[in-house]
C-alpha positions as MATLAB code, in Angstrom:
seq = 'MKIPFLQRGPGKPAKMINASLLRASFERRAVLIGAVQGGVGVLLALRLGYLSVAENEKYRLESESNRVNLTLIPPRRGWILDRDGAPLASNRADFRVDLIPERLVDADATIDRLGELLSLEPARIADIKDKVNTSRGFQPVEVASGLAYEDFAALSVRLPEFPGVVPQRGFSRLYPTASSVGHLIGYVGPASAEEYEKDPNPLLITPGYKIGKDGLEKQFEKELRGVPGARRVEVTAGGRIVRDLETREDVQGAPIKLTIDGPLQDYAARRIGLESGSVVVMDCRTGDLLCMASMPSFDPNSFSDGIGGVEYAMLRDDERVPLRNKVLKGLYPPGSTVKPMVSMALMQAGIDPEETVNCGGGLRVGNRVFGCWNRRGHGATNMAKAIYQSCDVYFYSMAQRIGMQPIADMARRCGMGQEFPLPVTSQFFGTVPDPAWKMKKWGREWQTFDTVNATIGQGYMLSSPLQLAVMASRLATGKHVMPRLTLDTRPQGFDKADFSTEQVSYVRKAMSDVVNGPGTAGRARLPIENTLMAGKTGTAQVVSLSISNGKSGPWKYRDHGLFIFFAPYDNPRYAGAVVIEHGGGSGAAYPIARDVMTFLFDPAKGLEALAALEAGWGGTAQQRLEARYAAYAAERGASVSRPPRRDEEILDRVDAEARRAATQTDAIAGEVIAPRPEANPSGTPPGAPAAPAASPSPAPASPAPPAETAR';
ca = [
      -0.086   -0.160    0.123;
       1.498    3.311   -1.154;
       0.812    6.640    1.069;
       1.150    9.765   -0.951;
       2.609   11.992    1.661;
       5.687    9.653    2.466;
       6.813    9.537   -1.137;
       9.700   11.871   -2.143;
       8.763   11.553   -5.690;
       6.209   10.521   -8.228;
       6.209    6.619   -7.633;
       9.065    6.637   -5.183;
       8.674    4.299   -2.041;
       8.635    5.972    1.141;
      11.565    5.583    3.816;
      11.230    2.977    6.423;
      11.693    4.543   10.001;
      12.063    1.925   12.778;
      13.808    2.083   16.046;
      17.228    1.352   15.338;
      17.431    4.571   12.834;
      16.148    6.460   15.731;
      18.396    5.275   18.007;
      21.358    5.830   15.991;
      20.477    9.224   15.360;
      19.771   10.153   18.939;
      23.356    8.941   19.664;
      25.001   11.088   17.236;
      23.139   13.853   18.490;
      23.960   13.106   22.049;
      27.867   12.915   21.270;
      27.872   16.036   19.312;
      26.032   18.209   22.130;
      28.311   16.417   24.333;
      31.356   17.358   22.660;
      30.145   20.946   22.610;
      29.395   20.977   26.147;
      32.776   19.384   26.892;
      34.481   22.154   24.632;
      32.874   24.887   26.619;
      33.536   23.393   29.882;
      37.426   23.077   29.427;
      37.293   26.946   28.104;
      35.308   27.760   31.085;
      38.043   25.908   33.256;
      40.991   27.120   31.375;
      39.745   30.662   31.455;
      38.874   30.351   35.284;
      42.283   28.903   35.847;
      43.824   32.155   33.792;
      41.745   34.272   36.082;
      42.667   32.394   39.044;
      46.515   32.441   38.491;
      48.031   34.794   35.622;
      45.161   37.578   36.360;
      45.319   37.181   40.307;
      47.023   40.329   41.336;
      44.980   42.268   38.887;
      41.768   41.444   39.933;
      43.172   41.243   43.720;
      43.912   44.834   43.432;
      40.631   45.837   41.816;
      38.552   43.911   44.562;
      40.934   45.857   47.331;
      40.076   49.127   45.503;
      36.361   48.375   46.011;
      37.088   47.886   49.901;
      39.908   50.427   50.026;
      39.964   54.070   49.101;
      43.306   55.977   48.286;
      43.626   59.487   47.937;
      46.733   61.812   47.408;
      47.480   64.366   50.243;
      48.705   67.611   48.269;
      52.096   68.630   49.274;
      52.737   71.906   51.149;
      54.634   74.323   48.848;
      57.924   75.426   49.844;
      58.291   78.890   51.319;
      59.626   81.981   49.563;
      61.920   83.503   52.027;
      63.515   87.025   52.156;
      67.472   87.387   52.363;
      66.982   87.254   56.616;
      64.363   84.333   56.197;
      61.167   86.382   56.533;
      58.302   84.485   54.542;
      57.234   86.251   51.193;
      55.095   83.291   50.227;
      54.453   80.802   53.050;
      51.074   78.377   53.731;
      48.410   78.186   56.092;
      46.003   76.005   57.498;
      42.789   76.250   55.333;
      39.243   74.835   55.062;
      38.146   74.787   51.397;
      35.595   73.565   49.124;
      35.830   72.140   45.521;
      33.668   70.889   42.858;
      34.502   67.940   40.078;
      32.220   69.082   37.374;
      32.002   65.561   35.879;
      30.487   64.349   39.252;
      27.640   67.016   39.545;
      24.158   65.830   38.764;
      22.788   69.176   38.604;
      25.788   71.727   38.404;
      23.470   75.207   38.583;
      21.177   74.049   41.574;
      24.403   72.504   43.120;
      26.384   75.662   43.054;
      23.418   77.747   43.713;
      22.749   75.686   47.118;
      26.532   76.440   47.876;
      25.947   79.901   47.418;
      23.248   80.010   49.839;
      24.817   77.709   52.169;
      28.309   79.584   52.182;
      26.899   83.226   51.730;
      28.886   83.845   48.439;
      28.135   86.927   46.458;
      26.256   86.612   43.140;
      29.432   87.554   41.123;
      31.130   84.723   42.626;
      28.594   82.762   41.964;
      28.706   83.375   38.295;
      32.357   82.863   38.405;
      31.921   79.674   39.691;
      29.562   78.416   36.812;
      31.445   79.769   34.259;
      34.193   77.755   35.265;
      32.292   74.747   35.900;
      30.952   74.956   32.137;
      34.303   75.611   30.626;
      36.730   73.467   32.245;
      37.637   70.057   31.598;
      35.090   67.620   33.789;
      38.170   66.108   35.594;
      39.434   69.570   36.498;
      38.707   70.739   39.932;
      37.021   74.014   40.461;
      37.301   75.838   43.650;
      34.245   77.307   45.116;
      35.618   79.020   48.478;
      38.689   78.751   50.721;
      39.647   80.083   54.072;
      36.209   79.207   55.463;
      35.320   79.257   58.895;
      35.161   75.609   60.608;
      31.500   76.219   61.427;
      30.515   76.530   57.539;
      32.969   73.611   56.650;
      31.446   71.413   59.055;
      27.972   72.525   58.098;
      28.614   71.533   54.318;
      30.373   68.547   55.518;
      27.551   66.737   57.244;
      25.294   67.693   54.206;
      27.601   65.886   51.822;
      24.919   63.266   50.660;
      23.133   66.263   49.032;
      25.874   67.624   47.178;
      27.331   65.017   44.920;
      30.751   66.245   43.224;
      31.590   68.500   46.094;
      34.755   67.808   47.738;
      35.356   69.909   51.055;
      38.621   69.139   52.460;
      41.366   70.336   54.910;
      44.594   71.477   53.830;
      46.849   74.183   53.135;
      46.488   77.356   50.969;
      49.215   79.920   49.649;
      49.514   83.012   51.720;
      51.448   86.295   50.488;
      51.668   88.203   53.847;
      52.913   91.332   51.942;
      49.912   91.066   49.321;
      50.555   93.302   46.615;
      54.071   94.500   47.253;
      55.217   91.374   46.112;
      52.655   90.482   43.202;
      54.855   90.719   40.196;
      57.962   89.506   41.706;
      56.714   86.396   43.456;
      53.787   85.443   41.093;
      51.055   83.388   42.030;
      49.524   79.344   41.959;
      46.401   78.028   40.668;
      44.918   74.989   39.327;
      46.772   73.330   36.533;
      45.041   73.826   33.030;
      43.772   71.200   30.896;
      47.098   71.876   28.580;
      49.361   71.527   31.676;
      47.966   68.254   32.644;
      48.319   67.188   29.133;
      51.758   68.136   29.126;
      52.590   66.515   32.712;
      49.591   63.851   33.050;
      50.488   63.372   37.198;
      47.405   62.631   38.978;
      48.708   65.460   41.568;
      47.586   67.894   39.020;
      44.135   67.252   39.155;
      43.648   66.267   42.957;
      41.411   68.887   44.425;
      43.000   71.804   46.227;
      46.481   71.185   44.403;
      48.030   74.540   42.575;
      50.990   75.133   40.694;
      53.034   78.182   39.904;
      51.543   80.201   37.446;
      53.448   83.336   37.047;
      56.774   84.916   38.432;
      59.107   83.077   40.925;
      56.052   80.421   41.928;
      56.188   79.109   38.464;
      60.024   79.249   38.193;
      60.954   77.673   40.797;
      58.112   75.047   40.848;
      59.925   71.807   40.680;
      61.810   72.830   43.890;
      58.811   74.054   45.707;
      56.241   71.347   44.693;
      57.535   68.909   47.425;
      56.280   65.056   47.591;
      52.375   64.045   47.761;
      50.954   62.184   50.994;
      48.511   59.282   50.685;
      45.711   58.106   52.732;
      44.142   54.804   52.582;
      40.729   54.385   54.078;
      38.135   51.317   54.404;
      34.853   52.166   52.588;
      31.531   50.725   52.319;
      29.905   49.976   48.929;
      28.295   53.433   49.294;
      31.516   55.285   49.803;
      31.040   55.773   53.481;
      34.380   55.594   55.415;
      34.402   52.881   57.918;
      38.382   53.554   59.352;
      41.605   54.705   58.377;
      43.872   52.114   57.680;
      47.126   53.935   56.718;
      48.493   57.520   56.174;
      51.788   58.557   54.547;
      52.327   62.120   55.201;
      53.206   64.689   52.495;
      56.985   66.146   52.555;
      56.904   69.652   52.014;
      58.686   71.460   48.964;
      62.111   73.188   49.503;
      62.446   76.760   50.586;
      63.999   79.141   48.327;
      65.816   82.050   49.573;
      65.914   85.261   47.766;
      68.300   88.128   48.030;
      65.523   90.527   48.461;
      65.035   92.616   51.343;
      61.573   92.103   52.324;
      60.840   95.335   54.505;
      62.461   97.359   51.600;
      60.450   95.707   49.217;
      57.199   96.578   50.985;
      58.573  100.136   51.500;
      59.535  100.999   47.953;
      56.070   99.558   46.805;
      54.251  101.574   49.173;
      56.476  104.574   48.564;
      55.604  104.675   44.631;
      52.388  105.828   45.869;
      49.649  107.225   43.079;
      52.159  106.636   40.540;
      52.886  104.066   38.199;
      56.465  102.955   38.177;
      59.344  101.038   39.539;
      62.136  100.760   42.114;
      64.954   98.652   41.688;
      67.752   98.753   44.508;
      71.129   96.381   44.265;
      73.591   95.833   46.696;
      77.273   97.094   44.950;
      79.195   94.488   46.783;
      77.637   91.248   45.668;
      75.018   92.188   42.987;
      71.779   91.060   45.147;
      68.922   92.498   44.161;
      67.455   93.989   47.314;
      64.407   95.501   45.808;
      62.343   94.813   42.640;
      58.887   96.623   43.251;
      56.388   97.134   40.169;
      53.447   99.281   41.072;
      50.423   99.409   40.929;
      50.144   95.799   41.284;
      47.618   92.860   42.130;
      47.105   91.037   44.905;
      48.386   87.086   44.432;
      46.156   86.094   47.086;
      43.406   86.797   44.996;
      44.863   85.080   41.907;
      45.768   82.047   43.931;
      41.940   81.853   45.267;
      40.727   82.140   41.571;
      40.291   85.823   40.780;
      36.744   87.043   39.901;
      35.468   88.638   36.923;
      34.928   91.957   38.771;
      38.678   91.998   40.027;
      40.128   90.903   36.991;
      37.960   93.463   34.917;
      39.242   96.361   37.506;
      42.699   95.358   36.800;
      42.617   94.891   32.759;
      40.955   98.441   32.233;
      42.913  100.240   34.233;
      45.470  102.549   32.336;
      48.463  102.054   34.372;
      48.636   98.463   33.679;
      48.954   96.890   37.082;
      49.195   93.528   35.373;
      52.461   94.219   33.921;
      56.008   93.508   35.611;
      57.228   97.321   34.973;
      60.822   95.991   36.227;
      61.324   93.504   33.545;
      58.538   94.577   30.839;
      58.673   97.951   31.062;
      60.694   99.766   28.440;
      61.495  103.536   28.606;
      64.008  105.880   26.665;
      66.624  106.570   29.720;
      66.668  109.923   29.112;
      69.468  112.139   30.393;
      70.447  108.970   32.844;
      72.685  107.921   29.831;
      75.061  110.885   30.022;
      77.055  109.478   32.804;
      77.609  106.509   30.755;
      78.134  108.345   27.606;
      81.112  110.517   29.518;
      82.416  107.244   30.240;
      82.451  106.391   26.465;
      83.779  109.906   25.858;
      86.869  109.485   28.146;
      87.607  105.818   26.973;
      87.502  107.486   23.254;
      90.209  109.930   24.295;
      88.389  113.111   25.168;
      89.742  115.313   27.974;
      86.995  115.694   30.547;
      88.482  119.017   31.037;
      87.894  120.395   27.468;
      85.048  122.516   27.415;
      82.015  123.244   24.869;
      80.340  126.619   24.889;
      76.763  126.052   25.313;
      74.632  129.082   24.099;
      71.195  127.263   24.444;
      71.317  124.907   21.470;
      73.362  123.313   18.837;
      72.785  123.013   14.668;
      73.255  119.577   13.395;
      72.968  119.849    9.688;
      69.476  121.584    9.054;
      68.052  121.278   12.363;
      68.797  123.034   15.990;
      68.626  120.848   18.867;
      68.367  122.986   21.848;
      69.340  122.159   25.518;
      66.834  122.297   28.428;
      68.222  125.620   29.341;
      67.512  127.897   26.574;
      69.752  130.685   27.778;
      72.691  128.073   27.938;
      75.274  127.046   30.261;
      78.205  128.778   28.826;
      81.694  127.040   29.119;
      80.866  123.416   30.239;
      83.366  120.513   30.654;
      82.337  117.094   31.211;
      81.403  117.249   34.870;
      79.433  120.248   34.748;
      77.721  118.762   31.842;
      76.711  115.984   34.105;
      75.500  117.568   37.125;
      73.894  120.528   35.007;
      72.971  117.926   32.492;
      73.710  120.109   29.486;
      72.628  118.729   26.477;
      74.938  120.939   23.884;
      77.928  119.446   25.465;
      76.743  115.814   24.946;
      75.514  116.954   21.485;
      79.092  118.203   20.291;
      81.356  115.532   21.986;
      79.155  112.732   20.502;
      79.580  113.772   16.817;
      83.369  113.684   17.328;
      83.389  109.951   18.334;
      80.376  108.656   16.650;
      77.707  106.225   17.998;
      79.632  102.951   18.001;
      81.584  103.714   20.767;
      78.577  104.924   22.782;
      76.664  102.008   21.755;
      79.637   99.831   23.079;
      79.656  101.520   26.167;
      76.007  100.977   26.990;
      75.933   97.345   26.340;
      79.347   97.261   28.774;
      77.102   99.131   31.347;
      73.956   96.592   31.097;
      71.935   98.284   28.642;
      70.248   95.958   25.900;
      71.478   92.891   28.266;
      69.470   90.138   29.113;
      70.915   89.078   32.739;
      70.910   85.145   34.010;
      67.969   85.924   36.729;
      65.605   82.892   37.233;
      62.730   84.850   35.941;
      60.054   83.696   33.445;
      61.015   86.306   30.793;
      62.651   89.755   30.538;
      62.697   92.379   27.781;
      66.168   93.851   27.281;
      65.370   96.799   25.234;
      67.452   98.385   22.396;
      70.844   99.900   21.980;
      70.584  101.529   18.734;
      73.770  101.454   16.264;
      74.168  102.150   12.432;
      74.121   98.322   12.023;
      71.052   98.234   14.178;
      69.396  100.625   12.001;
      69.990   99.245    8.653;
      68.636   95.871    9.913;
      65.429   97.153   11.270;
      64.380   99.958    9.268;
      66.547   99.638    5.992;
      67.910  103.170    6.505;
      71.247  104.642    6.910;
      72.734  105.975   10.196;
      72.051  109.709   10.693;
      74.057  112.423   12.632;
      70.830  113.261   14.449;
      70.364  109.707   15.487;
      73.429  110.372   17.345;
      72.571  113.343   18.421;
      68.835  111.934   20.010;
      70.633  108.963   21.458;
      73.570  110.621   23.260;
      70.727  112.208   25.459;
      68.912  108.700   25.726;
      66.181  109.577   23.003;
      65.235  107.944   19.659;
      65.621  104.490   19.462;
      66.863  103.859   22.643;
      65.036  101.825   25.055;
      66.289  100.227   28.567;
      64.324   98.825   31.639;
      64.695   99.693   35.064;
      66.659   96.830   35.929;
      69.086   97.695   33.011;
      69.249  101.082   34.734;
      70.068   99.634   37.949;
      72.877   97.828   36.830;
      74.145  100.627   34.716;
      74.097  102.749   38.214;
      76.104   99.973   39.875;
      78.820   99.375   37.482;
      79.365  103.026   37.138;
      79.507  103.396   40.986;
      81.948  100.332   41.253;
      83.839  100.400   38.053;
      83.318   96.753   38.281;
      81.142   94.282   35.869;
      78.385   93.731   38.546;
      76.044   91.148   37.577;
      72.496   91.063   39.379;
      71.703   87.781   41.123;
      68.193   86.921   43.011;
      68.861   83.685   44.746;
      71.830   83.531   47.796;
      72.757   80.149   46.151;
      74.019   81.789   43.295;
      77.477   82.728   43.344;
      78.240   86.775   42.773;
      79.581   87.358   39.220;
      81.849   90.213   37.530;
      83.645   91.288   40.544;
      86.760   89.987   38.816;
      86.672   92.144   36.052;
      87.110   96.141   36.097;
      85.194   98.097   33.356;
      86.851  101.326   34.081;
      89.795  102.803   35.438;
      89.727  104.017   39.152;
      90.125  107.671   37.965;
      87.442  107.689   35.383;
      85.004  106.316   38.111;
      86.049  108.638   40.949;
      85.653  111.430   38.034;
      81.956  110.380   37.369;
      81.136  109.580   40.936;
      82.055  113.199   41.992;
      79.821  114.639   39.256;
      76.990  112.440   39.992;
      77.280  113.632   43.825;
      77.147  117.226   42.482;
      73.937  116.524   40.775;
      72.360  115.852   44.403;
      74.643  117.576   46.577;
      75.813  120.553   44.612;
      74.463  122.772   41.888;
      72.975  120.044   40.034;
      69.407  118.868   38.844;
      68.222  117.197   41.967;
      68.621  118.992   45.014;
      65.564  117.640   46.705;
      67.197  114.326   46.582;
      69.647  115.034   49.313;
      69.199  112.376   52.109;
      68.405  113.911   55.377;
      71.088  111.780   57.294;
      74.319  113.295   58.734;
      77.569  112.406   56.708;
      75.753  110.318   54.184;
      75.808  111.580   50.366;
      73.827  110.349   47.495;
      75.055  110.384   43.996;
      72.568  110.252   41.037;
      71.441  111.507   37.649;
      67.804  112.755   36.528;
      66.246  111.987   33.526;
      63.198  112.822   31.598;
      61.853  110.893   28.700;
      59.741  112.548   26.167;
      56.974  110.025   24.782;
      55.037  112.083   22.268;
      55.768  115.022   20.017;
      55.309  118.601   21.163;
      52.301  119.153   19.067;
      50.534  116.146   20.869;
      51.674  117.315   24.505;
      53.982  119.562   26.388;
      55.114  116.429   28.621;
      53.325  117.935   31.860;
      49.937  118.438   31.418;
      46.848  116.799   29.415;
      46.036  113.243   29.128;
      48.071  111.141   31.342;
      49.466  108.487   28.910;
      51.151  111.464   26.719;
      53.234  112.911   29.837;
      56.892  112.391   30.074;
      58.184  109.577   32.063;
      60.489  110.629   34.871;
      63.508  108.547   35.416;
      66.613  108.865   38.399;
      69.708  106.410   38.975;
      71.676  106.898   41.947;
      74.093  105.154   44.601;
      74.876  105.684   47.904;
      77.141  106.663   49.866;
      78.825  108.437   46.614;
      82.491  107.909   47.808;
      81.884  104.434   48.817;
      79.133  102.756   47.235;
      77.226  100.254   49.011;
      73.696  100.381   47.106;
      72.879  101.513   43.619;
      69.511  101.579   41.827;
      66.998  103.375   39.577;
      63.430  104.585   40.082;
      61.280  105.122   36.846;
      57.849  106.641   36.891;
      55.523  106.222   33.824;
      53.921  109.588   32.629;
      55.026  111.344   36.145;
      55.803  114.515   34.207;
      59.649  114.666   34.631;
      62.293  113.427   37.059;
      60.924  115.419   39.730;
      58.322  112.579   40.260;
      61.183  110.085   40.505;
      64.289  111.520   42.578;
      61.942  111.899   45.937;
      61.278  108.437   45.963;
      64.678  107.415   45.387;
      65.532  109.675   48.503;
      63.087  108.222   50.625;
      63.979  104.474   49.777;
      67.473  105.178   50.488;
      66.689  107.182   53.852;
      64.870  103.973   54.576;
      67.866  101.631   53.918;
      70.209  103.773   56.081;
      67.539  104.768   58.847;
      64.319  102.778   58.968;
      62.383  104.957   61.558;
      63.098  107.982   59.516;
      61.872  106.572   56.403;
      58.604  105.153   57.898;
      57.983  108.687   59.163;
      58.119  110.367   55.901;
      56.071  107.367   54.462;
      53.361  107.383   56.829;
      52.587  111.242   56.373;
      52.357  110.473   52.468;
      49.949  107.820   53.058;
      47.624  109.552   55.400;
      47.120  111.751   52.268;
      46.851  109.071   49.806;
      44.248  106.935   51.647;
      46.245  104.608   53.065;
      48.587  101.878   52.137;
      48.758  100.251   48.691;
      47.058   97.297   49.496;
      44.338   99.384   51.413;
      43.731  101.376   48.501;
      43.418   98.457   46.386;
      40.927   96.978   48.261;
      38.878   99.937   48.481;
      39.236  100.303   44.837;
      37.841   96.977   44.162;
      34.829   97.581   46.637;
      34.179  101.056   44.453;
      34.389   99.021   41.302;
      32.082   96.043   42.133;
      29.551   98.155   43.620;
      29.338  100.200   40.266;
      29.709   97.332   37.742;
      28.486   94.411   39.839;
      28.154   90.789   37.809;
      27.617   92.509   34.630;
      31.219   92.355   33.695;
      32.447   90.138   31.485;
      34.359   86.608   32.525;
      38.092   86.288   32.909;
      39.867   84.093   30.419;
      39.696   80.610   31.386;
      43.365   79.807   31.211;
      46.050   82.027   33.009;
      48.226   81.736   30.135;
      45.906   83.867   27.870;
      46.045   86.642   30.630;
      49.979   86.512   30.770;
      50.099   86.716   26.847;
      47.651   89.586   26.570;
      49.673   91.332   29.274;
      53.112   90.640   27.270;
      51.726   91.669   23.910;
      50.602   95.127   25.608;
      53.949   95.597   26.936;
      55.632   95.222   23.853;
      52.990   97.645   22.052;
      53.870  100.215   24.510;
      57.587   99.841   24.023;
      57.106  100.870   20.324;
      55.260  104.082   21.467;
      58.297  106.537   20.920;
      59.216  104.886   17.591;
      56.979  107.816   16.239;
      59.187  110.344   17.180;
      62.382  108.888   16.944;
      63.558  110.586   13.811;
      62.404  114.235   15.264;
      64.402  116.862   16.936;
      63.599  116.220   20.592;
      63.132  119.441   22.642;
      64.661  118.835   26.025;
      62.186  119.897   28.949;
      63.241  122.685   31.367;
      65.286  121.561   34.284;
      65.430  122.823   37.657;
      68.239  123.333   39.924;
      66.629  123.428   43.604;
      69.350  123.875   46.158;
      66.588  123.439   49.158;
      66.619  120.155   51.294;
      63.723  117.798   51.989;
      61.759  119.139   54.932;
      63.277  118.696   58.422;
      66.482  117.732   57.008;
      69.995  119.237   57.632;
      71.383  121.072   54.744;
      74.100  119.403   52.827;
      77.079  121.184   52.092;
      77.658  122.099   48.750;
      80.188  119.614   47.127;
      81.442  121.504   44.119;
      82.589  125.090   43.946;
      80.979  125.270   40.399;
      78.496  128.391   39.966;
      74.624  127.624   39.518;
      73.216  127.677   36.235;
      72.212  131.344   35.085;
      68.596  130.342   34.338;
      66.351  131.008   37.487;
      65.195  127.791   39.175;
      61.657  126.590   38.293;
      60.005  124.396   40.632;
      61.651  121.315   41.623;
      58.829  119.080   40.094;
      59.977  120.212   36.239;
      63.448  118.287   36.632;
      64.332  115.935   34.306;
];
């Protein structure tokens, strides 16, 4: 019988199925499945053996990390000390709060609640939100530091409500003299994403850890950093601490001992007062930099805490550029302060210092007339009189005889146009022009009027306050004094004499007469018996006479005031320079030098003079800065633009602006510079004993205008 649905084709018989066939089919399938299962079992056994033996250490550590939490303890930074061991940058115990952006659930809500709990100002809350939005997720953002213990405790007990919030006890940077050392010491701050990419050290993203951002803090980062500590604690699955297991203490960074005299640095910064400028003082015997004050300045404590938008806007918009280090990055025409240096060049070229030039008030050079500051003229003038009376015609005449190259070479020997081996992040080294320089820079031949302008410190010549201080120390000692900033640096240059003893004595005496004789800076006489200071005034014209007379009008068009000095004049121990930007002439500079040197020789008398001045200025520099910030914040509130996210952007902008400012005088470099009227005050500072005239030379014929017009 045929069954149709069992057929495979037309007329094909159906396949017969019996128990034997079914049994064979089942056995084959059972063997196949068993083989597969056995293979899987072998693989699982091999994998288990691999995990148990080869990967044992890895998973043991991961298991341990679930039970034990290991955190880095940021090391305390090394202190920065002055020459006597007093701290210029130290550490203080601190309660602080940071945010880790990637751990926040609702960033804005969390920050708002923190603001209420910690009583933060609206501007500060806005700054924090901006930083959280622009920072890398792993990069800690500081909320507040220096918290009272009560605020810290109140936040700590609410931590479950604030994921991503990290309160901690630690140490923060403290700058005791604040703005007085802002430019010198610099500041610290959290590492940026770029810095972390260059150095992927876990320490750099540890909440509360900060690195040097500017100044000596940045330059000595490796020495100051120290070695981090570590803390191991046992935690639950939810992260709650059960017990401490082990703690390894951090190792504080090494201290850096500077040559800076802390009290002098603070005094000089305060004495600059309402002006914009700098003071540099050196020890002539060692090259130690005792003071490098640049004002106005900023409070490095603010930057280290994370400067807010309001304070940054106040500093950014100030025309007196408080963010610029004027000692290292301020470049100015040196004015008549170069005349003692030019005199050295003249003597080296064979000019007899007793040879006279008749000054009739001006000198024709080609088709131009170059005037002297004394329009009536100085009459017969030798080199000494040309220095202490600052006679321009004498130097016009003599410089043409020897040419510019010997003067340029002497300027470099005296430190101008030079970069010094100091531990600073950068320094501008100005310009000493000569024929080759002008051809390379401008593609033009050197002209006689270029020499005439340069010989009175104008034209293309530019120098920094540090270079002027080095020049003063080399003129005072005759040695190739090199500045140093750390006490572990060996003094240099004292085995090399730049000038002969006779030439040094001649210039010293002439510079003493600038202050103590019939010279141009009688009000710079020290109110200290038997201690005479020598110096040289200078006024640097920055715009043409068609724009400003140099003493009135917009501040940025007024002349710079300069003064180089050393004391005691017959056995120099200290030398330095004061530069006051747009002060209207040297009358703004040499009273500051007088008071700074008074403080060095008699601190009580110097502080007495400063107290009287600050009473009229509205307090110390730091007090005025805080008052100004309060007024600025009250006027503008939180409406100002946010500061740049990266500190490097701030520093690059400051450098670029400084370079632009240095080119301001290029516009008048080819013009005839009309020297400003000079004074010849014979009076002494109030309350000071009259200093005996140090030279029998007669006073100039012109009547003495007010001292403030001196150059």
